[in-house]
Coordinates of C-alpha atoms and ligand atoms in Angstrom, one line a residue:
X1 CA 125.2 -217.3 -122.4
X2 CA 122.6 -216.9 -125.3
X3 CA 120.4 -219.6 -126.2
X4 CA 117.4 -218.9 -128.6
X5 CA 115.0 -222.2 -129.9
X6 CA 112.9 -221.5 -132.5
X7 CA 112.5 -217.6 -132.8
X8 CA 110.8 -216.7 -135.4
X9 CA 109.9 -213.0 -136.5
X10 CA 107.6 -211.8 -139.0
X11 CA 106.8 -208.5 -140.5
X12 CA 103.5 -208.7 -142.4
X13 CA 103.5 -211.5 -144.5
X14 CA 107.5 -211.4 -144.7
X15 CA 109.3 -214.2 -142.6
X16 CA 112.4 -212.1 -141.4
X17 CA 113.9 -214.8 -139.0
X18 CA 112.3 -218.6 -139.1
X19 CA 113.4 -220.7 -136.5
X20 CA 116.3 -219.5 -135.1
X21 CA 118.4 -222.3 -133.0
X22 CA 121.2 -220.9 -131.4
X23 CA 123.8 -221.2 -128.7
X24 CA 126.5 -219.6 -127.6
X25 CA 128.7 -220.4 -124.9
X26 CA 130.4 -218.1 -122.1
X27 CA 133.4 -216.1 -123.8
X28 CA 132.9 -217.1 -127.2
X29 CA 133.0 -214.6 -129.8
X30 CA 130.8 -215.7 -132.0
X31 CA 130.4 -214.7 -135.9
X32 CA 127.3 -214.1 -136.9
X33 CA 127.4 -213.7 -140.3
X34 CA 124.7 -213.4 -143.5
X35 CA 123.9 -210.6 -146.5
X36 CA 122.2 -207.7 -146.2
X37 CA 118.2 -208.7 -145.2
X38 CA 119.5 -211.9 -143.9
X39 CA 117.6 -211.3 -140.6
X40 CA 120.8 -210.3 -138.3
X41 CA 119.6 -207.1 -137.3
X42 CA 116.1 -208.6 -136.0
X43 CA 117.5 -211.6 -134.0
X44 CA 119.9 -209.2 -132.4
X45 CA 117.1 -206.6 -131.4
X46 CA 115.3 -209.8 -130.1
X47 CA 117.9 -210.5 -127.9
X48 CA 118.1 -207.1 -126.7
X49 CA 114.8 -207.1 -125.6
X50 CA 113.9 -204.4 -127.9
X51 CA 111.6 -206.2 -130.7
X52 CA 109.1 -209.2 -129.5
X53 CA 109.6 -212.8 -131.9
X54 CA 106.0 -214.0 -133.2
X55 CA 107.0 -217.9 -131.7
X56 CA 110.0 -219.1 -130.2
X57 CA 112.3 -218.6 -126.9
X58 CA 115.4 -217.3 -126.1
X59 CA 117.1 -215.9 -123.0
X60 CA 120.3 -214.1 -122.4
X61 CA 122.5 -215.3 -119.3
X62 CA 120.1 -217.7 -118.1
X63 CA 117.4 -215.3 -118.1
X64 CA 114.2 -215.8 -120.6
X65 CA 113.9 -212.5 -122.7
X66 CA 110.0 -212.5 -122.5
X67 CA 110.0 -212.2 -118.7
X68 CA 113.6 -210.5 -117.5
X69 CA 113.7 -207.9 -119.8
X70 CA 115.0 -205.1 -117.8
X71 CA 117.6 -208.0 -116.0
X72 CA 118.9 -208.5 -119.4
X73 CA 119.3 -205.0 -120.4
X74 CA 121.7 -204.5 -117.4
X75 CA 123.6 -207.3 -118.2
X76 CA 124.4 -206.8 -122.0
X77 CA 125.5 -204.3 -124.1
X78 CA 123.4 -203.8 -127.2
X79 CA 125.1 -201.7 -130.5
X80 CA 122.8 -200.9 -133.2
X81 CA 123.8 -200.7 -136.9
X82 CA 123.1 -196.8 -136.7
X83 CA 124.6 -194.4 -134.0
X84 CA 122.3 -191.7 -133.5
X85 CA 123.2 -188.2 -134.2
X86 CA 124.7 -186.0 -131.1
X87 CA 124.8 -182.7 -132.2
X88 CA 127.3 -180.5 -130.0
X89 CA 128.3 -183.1 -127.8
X90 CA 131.9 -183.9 -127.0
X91 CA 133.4 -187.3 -127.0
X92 CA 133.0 -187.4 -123.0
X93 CA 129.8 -185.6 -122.9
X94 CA 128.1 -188.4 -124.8
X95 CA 129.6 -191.1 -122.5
X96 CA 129.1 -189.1 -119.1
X97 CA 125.4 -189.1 -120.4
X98 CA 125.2 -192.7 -120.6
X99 CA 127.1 -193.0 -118.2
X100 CA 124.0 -191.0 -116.2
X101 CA 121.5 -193.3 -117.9
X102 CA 122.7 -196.2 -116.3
X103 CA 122.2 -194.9 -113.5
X104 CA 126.3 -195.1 -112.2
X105 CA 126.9 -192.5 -109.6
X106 CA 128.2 -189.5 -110.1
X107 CA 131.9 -190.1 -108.3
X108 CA 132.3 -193.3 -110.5
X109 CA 131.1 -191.7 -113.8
X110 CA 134.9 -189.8 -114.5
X111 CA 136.5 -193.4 -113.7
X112 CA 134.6 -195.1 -115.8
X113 CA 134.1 -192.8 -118.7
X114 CA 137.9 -192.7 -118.5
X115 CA 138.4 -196.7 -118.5
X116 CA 136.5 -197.1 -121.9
X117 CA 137.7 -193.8 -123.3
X118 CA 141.2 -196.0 -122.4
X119 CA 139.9 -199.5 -124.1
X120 CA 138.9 -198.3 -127.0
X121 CA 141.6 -195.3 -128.1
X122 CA 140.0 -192.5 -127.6
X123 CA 141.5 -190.6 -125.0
X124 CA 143.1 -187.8 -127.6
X125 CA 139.3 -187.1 -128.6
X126 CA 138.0 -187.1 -125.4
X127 CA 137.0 -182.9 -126.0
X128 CA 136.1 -183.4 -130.0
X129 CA 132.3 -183.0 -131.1
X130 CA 130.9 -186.4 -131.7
X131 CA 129.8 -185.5 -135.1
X132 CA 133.8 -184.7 -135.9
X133 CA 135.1 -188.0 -135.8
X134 CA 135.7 -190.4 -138.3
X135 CA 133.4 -193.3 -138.9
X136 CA 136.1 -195.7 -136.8
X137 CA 136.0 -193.5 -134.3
X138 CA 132.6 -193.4 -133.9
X139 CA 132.1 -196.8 -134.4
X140 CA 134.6 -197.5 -131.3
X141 CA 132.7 -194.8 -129.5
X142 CA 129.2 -197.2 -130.1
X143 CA 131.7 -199.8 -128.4
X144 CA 132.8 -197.4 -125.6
X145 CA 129.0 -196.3 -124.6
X146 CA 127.9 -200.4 -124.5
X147 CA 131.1 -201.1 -122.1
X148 CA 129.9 -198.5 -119.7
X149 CA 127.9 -201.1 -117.5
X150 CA 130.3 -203.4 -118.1
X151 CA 128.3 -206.0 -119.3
X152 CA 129.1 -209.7 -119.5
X153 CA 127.6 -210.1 -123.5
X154 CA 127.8 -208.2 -126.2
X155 CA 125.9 -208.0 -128.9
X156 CA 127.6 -205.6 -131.9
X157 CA 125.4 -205.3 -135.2
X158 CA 127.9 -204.9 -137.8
X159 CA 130.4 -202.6 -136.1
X160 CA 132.7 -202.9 -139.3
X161 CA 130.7 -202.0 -141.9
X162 CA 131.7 -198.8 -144.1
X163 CA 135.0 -198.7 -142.1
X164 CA 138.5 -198.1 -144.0
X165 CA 141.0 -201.2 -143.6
X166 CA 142.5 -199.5 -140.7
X167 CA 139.9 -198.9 -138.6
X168 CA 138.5 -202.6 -139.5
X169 CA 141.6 -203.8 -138.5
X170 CA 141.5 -201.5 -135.1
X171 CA 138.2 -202.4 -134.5
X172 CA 138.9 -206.1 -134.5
X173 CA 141.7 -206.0 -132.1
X174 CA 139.3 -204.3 -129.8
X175 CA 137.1 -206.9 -130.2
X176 CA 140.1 -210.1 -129.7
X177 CA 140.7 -207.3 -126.6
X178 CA 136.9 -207.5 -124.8
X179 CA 137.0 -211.2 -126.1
X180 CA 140.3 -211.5 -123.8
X181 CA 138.6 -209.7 -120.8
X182 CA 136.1 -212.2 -120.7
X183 CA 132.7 -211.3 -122.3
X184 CA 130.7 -212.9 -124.4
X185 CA 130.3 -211.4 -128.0
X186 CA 127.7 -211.4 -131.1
X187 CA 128.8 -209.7 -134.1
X188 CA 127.1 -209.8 -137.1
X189 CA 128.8 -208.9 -140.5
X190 CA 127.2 -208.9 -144.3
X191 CA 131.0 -209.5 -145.3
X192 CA 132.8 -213.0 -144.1
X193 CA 136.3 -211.9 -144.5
X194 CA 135.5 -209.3 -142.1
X195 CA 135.2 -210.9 -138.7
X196 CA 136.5 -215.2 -139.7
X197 CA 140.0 -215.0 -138.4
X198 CA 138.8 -213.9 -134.8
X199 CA 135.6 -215.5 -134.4
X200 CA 135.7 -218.7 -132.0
X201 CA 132.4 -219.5 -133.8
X202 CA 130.4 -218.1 -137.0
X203 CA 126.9 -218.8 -137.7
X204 CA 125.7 -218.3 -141.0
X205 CA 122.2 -217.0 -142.0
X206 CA 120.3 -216.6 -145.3
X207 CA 117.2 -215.8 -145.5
X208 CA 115.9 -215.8 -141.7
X209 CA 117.3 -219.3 -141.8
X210 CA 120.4 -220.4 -139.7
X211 CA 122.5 -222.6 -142.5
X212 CA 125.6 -222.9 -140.5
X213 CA 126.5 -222.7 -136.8
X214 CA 129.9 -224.0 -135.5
X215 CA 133.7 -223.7 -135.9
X216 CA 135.5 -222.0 -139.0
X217 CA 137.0 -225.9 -138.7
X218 CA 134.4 -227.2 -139.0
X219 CA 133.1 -225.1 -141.8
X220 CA 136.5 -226.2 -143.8
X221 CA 135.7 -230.0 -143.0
X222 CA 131.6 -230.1 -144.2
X223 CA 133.0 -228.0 -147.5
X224 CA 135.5 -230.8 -148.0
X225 CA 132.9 -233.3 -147.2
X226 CA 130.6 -231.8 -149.3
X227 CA 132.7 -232.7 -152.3
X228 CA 135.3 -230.0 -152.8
X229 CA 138.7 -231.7 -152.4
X230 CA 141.7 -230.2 -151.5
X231 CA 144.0 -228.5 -154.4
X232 CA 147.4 -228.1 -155.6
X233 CA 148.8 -227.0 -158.7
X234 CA 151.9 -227.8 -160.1
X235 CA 153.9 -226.9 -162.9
X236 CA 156.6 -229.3 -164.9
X237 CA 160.1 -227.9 -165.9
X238 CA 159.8 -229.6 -169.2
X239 CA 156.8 -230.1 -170.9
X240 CA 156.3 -234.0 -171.6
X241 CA 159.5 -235.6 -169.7
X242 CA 157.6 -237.7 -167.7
X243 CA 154.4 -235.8 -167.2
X244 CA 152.2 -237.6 -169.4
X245 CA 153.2 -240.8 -167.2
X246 CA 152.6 -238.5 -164.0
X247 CA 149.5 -237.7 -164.8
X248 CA 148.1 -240.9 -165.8
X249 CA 149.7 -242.4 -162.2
X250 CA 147.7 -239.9 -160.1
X251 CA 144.8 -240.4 -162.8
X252 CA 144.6 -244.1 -161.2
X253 CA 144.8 -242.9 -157.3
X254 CA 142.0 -243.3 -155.4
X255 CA 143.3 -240.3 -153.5
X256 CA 143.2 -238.0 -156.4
X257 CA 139.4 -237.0 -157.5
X258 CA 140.6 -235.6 -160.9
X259 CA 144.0 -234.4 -162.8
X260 CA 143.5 -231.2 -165.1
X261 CA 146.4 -230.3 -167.4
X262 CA 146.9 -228.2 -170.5
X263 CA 147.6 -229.9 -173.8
X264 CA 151.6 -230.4 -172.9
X265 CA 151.0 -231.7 -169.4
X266 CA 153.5 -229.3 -168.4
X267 CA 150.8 -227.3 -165.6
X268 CA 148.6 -229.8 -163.8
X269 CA 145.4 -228.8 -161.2
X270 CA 145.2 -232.1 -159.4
X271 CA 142.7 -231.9 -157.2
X272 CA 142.3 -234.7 -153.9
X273 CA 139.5 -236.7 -153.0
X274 CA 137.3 -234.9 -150.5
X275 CA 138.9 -235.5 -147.0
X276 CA 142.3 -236.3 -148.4
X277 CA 145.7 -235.2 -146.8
X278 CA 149.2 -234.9 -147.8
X279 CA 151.0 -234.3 -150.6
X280 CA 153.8 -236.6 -150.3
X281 CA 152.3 -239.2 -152.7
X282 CA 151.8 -236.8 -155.9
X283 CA 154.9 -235.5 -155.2
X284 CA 155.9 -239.2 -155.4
X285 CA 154.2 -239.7 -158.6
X286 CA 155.6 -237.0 -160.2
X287 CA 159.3 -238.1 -159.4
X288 CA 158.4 -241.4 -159.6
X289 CA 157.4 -240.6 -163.7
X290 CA 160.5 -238.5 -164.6
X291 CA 159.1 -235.3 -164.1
X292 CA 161.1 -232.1 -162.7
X293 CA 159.1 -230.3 -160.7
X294 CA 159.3 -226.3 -160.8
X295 CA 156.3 -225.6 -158.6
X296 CA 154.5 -226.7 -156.3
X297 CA 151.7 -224.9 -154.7
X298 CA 148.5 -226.3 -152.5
X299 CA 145.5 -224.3 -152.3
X300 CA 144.2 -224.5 -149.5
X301 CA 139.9 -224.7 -149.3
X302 CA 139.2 -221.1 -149.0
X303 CA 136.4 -219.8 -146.5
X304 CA 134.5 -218.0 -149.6
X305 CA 134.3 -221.3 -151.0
X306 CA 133.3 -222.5 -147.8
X307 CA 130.9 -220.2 -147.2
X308 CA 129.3 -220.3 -150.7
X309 CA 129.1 -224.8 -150.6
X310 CA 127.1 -224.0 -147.5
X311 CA 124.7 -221.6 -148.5
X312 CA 124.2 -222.6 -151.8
X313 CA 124.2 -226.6 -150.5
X314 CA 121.8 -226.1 -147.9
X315 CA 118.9 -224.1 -150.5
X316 CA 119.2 -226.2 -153.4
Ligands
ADP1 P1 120.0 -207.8 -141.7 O1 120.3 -207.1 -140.4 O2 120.6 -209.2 -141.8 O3 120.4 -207.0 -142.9 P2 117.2 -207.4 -140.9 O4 117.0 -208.2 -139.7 O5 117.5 -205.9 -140.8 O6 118.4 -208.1 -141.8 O7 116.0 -207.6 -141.9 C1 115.5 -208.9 -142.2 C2 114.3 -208.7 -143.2 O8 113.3 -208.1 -142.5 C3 114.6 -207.8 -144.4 O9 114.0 -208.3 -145.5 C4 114.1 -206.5 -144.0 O10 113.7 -205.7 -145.1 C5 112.9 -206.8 -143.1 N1 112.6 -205.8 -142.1 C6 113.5 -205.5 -141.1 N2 112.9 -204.6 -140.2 C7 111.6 -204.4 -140.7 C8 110.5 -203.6 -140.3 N3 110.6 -202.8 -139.2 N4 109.4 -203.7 -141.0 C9 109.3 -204.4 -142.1 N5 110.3 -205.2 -142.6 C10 111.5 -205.2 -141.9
MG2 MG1 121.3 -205.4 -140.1

């Protein structure tokens, strides 16, 4: 559904996007995720038709976004990072008046207006002043006004940001919601934790430079790869009882990349070789020594640390 090779973007001498590869596939939502000056913003107004790249391609449902610009627009719904301001206008005002823009005829316009007003919660503030809602509000309003076409992609600059953990979480199930309904979403977020959980696929960008595209899977497998082993810690009802004999046995494994304990072996951080599994055998080793186990507790690889053995991997 979107396909960019190579765009590349540049403002003066500053390289804003350099060789952006990218695909994503029919209903995918896709994560597309970097800090603040990454270069999200650009790509998406590239692929909006809105902002011309210096050298590359890309097109947007099969269609090239240097020739089929006014095709695209029709066929995707485009949300910048800033609503505008709309003083005096109601809730249903603003969307009748895009609803005008797009040209929908004036019979349909109540339906429709209605439909997204219904998606996205907003019937009870259907006859408030734009200006009077809160930031979640408005920011599913932004959603409301790109669904009026309904359009087969989406392309949502940071719809999250600045929004309470209530309307985060609101706007998310919106999102799994259009996700369900078929379309095809880009949503860019400066904050990981934000979007992971309901992405099919992130993308992760740095600098104008695409360090990561795939799976969160994925993304937990390379970090593993790269070195950073599974975790557990554990914790001895007795310090010494067979813990010093524990520690030495997993010391030996080939499975285990290293033991840390404090100075009574009674709490031990054994961490596994990258692209080990299952626990059974230092649970094993630690019976097998004497050693009463009080807790138990695998870590799992966290996406931060995920996220940060990417970026930091792929710039070194
Ligand atoms: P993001 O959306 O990831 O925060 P942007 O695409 O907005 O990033 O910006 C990428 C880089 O390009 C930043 O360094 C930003 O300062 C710069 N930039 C963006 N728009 C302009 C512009 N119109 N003129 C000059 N520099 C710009
Ligand atoms: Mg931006």
């Amino acid at each position: 559904m979107i396909e960019s090779r190579g765009l590349t973007k540049r403002y003066g001498t500053l390289t804003a996007l350099e060789g952006l590869t990218l695909d994503i596939g029919p209903g995918q939502i896709f994560g597309f995720i970097g800090p603040n000056g990454a270069g999200k913003s650009t790509t998406m107004k590239i692929l909006a038709c809105l902002l011309k790249p210096d050298a590359g391609r890309a097109s947007v449902c099969g269609l090239d976004i240097g020739t089929r610009g006014d095709d695209i627009r029709r066929v995707i719904g485009y949300m910048p990072d800033f609503l505008g301001v709309y003083d005096d206008l109601t809730v249903d005002e603003y969307l009748q008046f895009f609803a005008a823009a797009f040209q929908i005829e004036r019979a349909r316009r109540r339906v429709i207006v209605d439909q997204v007003l219904e998606l996205t919660d907003l019937t009870p503030k259907k006859h408030a002043l734009v200006d009077s809602l809160s930031r979640g509000m408005q920011q599913r309003l932004g959603v409301a006004r790109v669904l009026i076409h309904d359009p087969k992609v989406l392309l949502l600059d940071e719809p999250a940001s600045g929004l309470d953990p209530r309307a985060r979480i609101e706007m998310r199930s919106l999102l799994v919601e259009l996700g369900k309904m078929g379309k095809t979403l880009m949503v860019s977020s400066h904050i990981l934790s934000e979007l992971a959980e309901m992405c099919t696929s992130i993308g992760i960008i740095e600098r104008g430079k695409l360090l990561y595209a795939g799976s969160i899977q994925d993304a937990y497998a390379k970090t593993r790869q790269a070195g950073h082993g599974e975790r557990i810690a554990v914790r001895l009802e007795r310090e010494g009882v067979g813990a010093d004999a524990a520690k030495a046995r997993l010391e030996t494994d080939a499975r285990v990349a290293r033991v840390e304990a404090d100075a009574a072996n009674r709490t031990l951080a054994v961490e596994l070789t990258a692209g080990e599994h299952g626990h059974h055998f230092v649970i094993e080793a630690l019976v097998g020594a004497g050693a009463r186990i009080a807790a138990f507790q695998p870590e799992d690889v966290k996406l931060e640390d995920a996220f940060l053995k990417l970026t930091t991997g792929a710039l070194q």
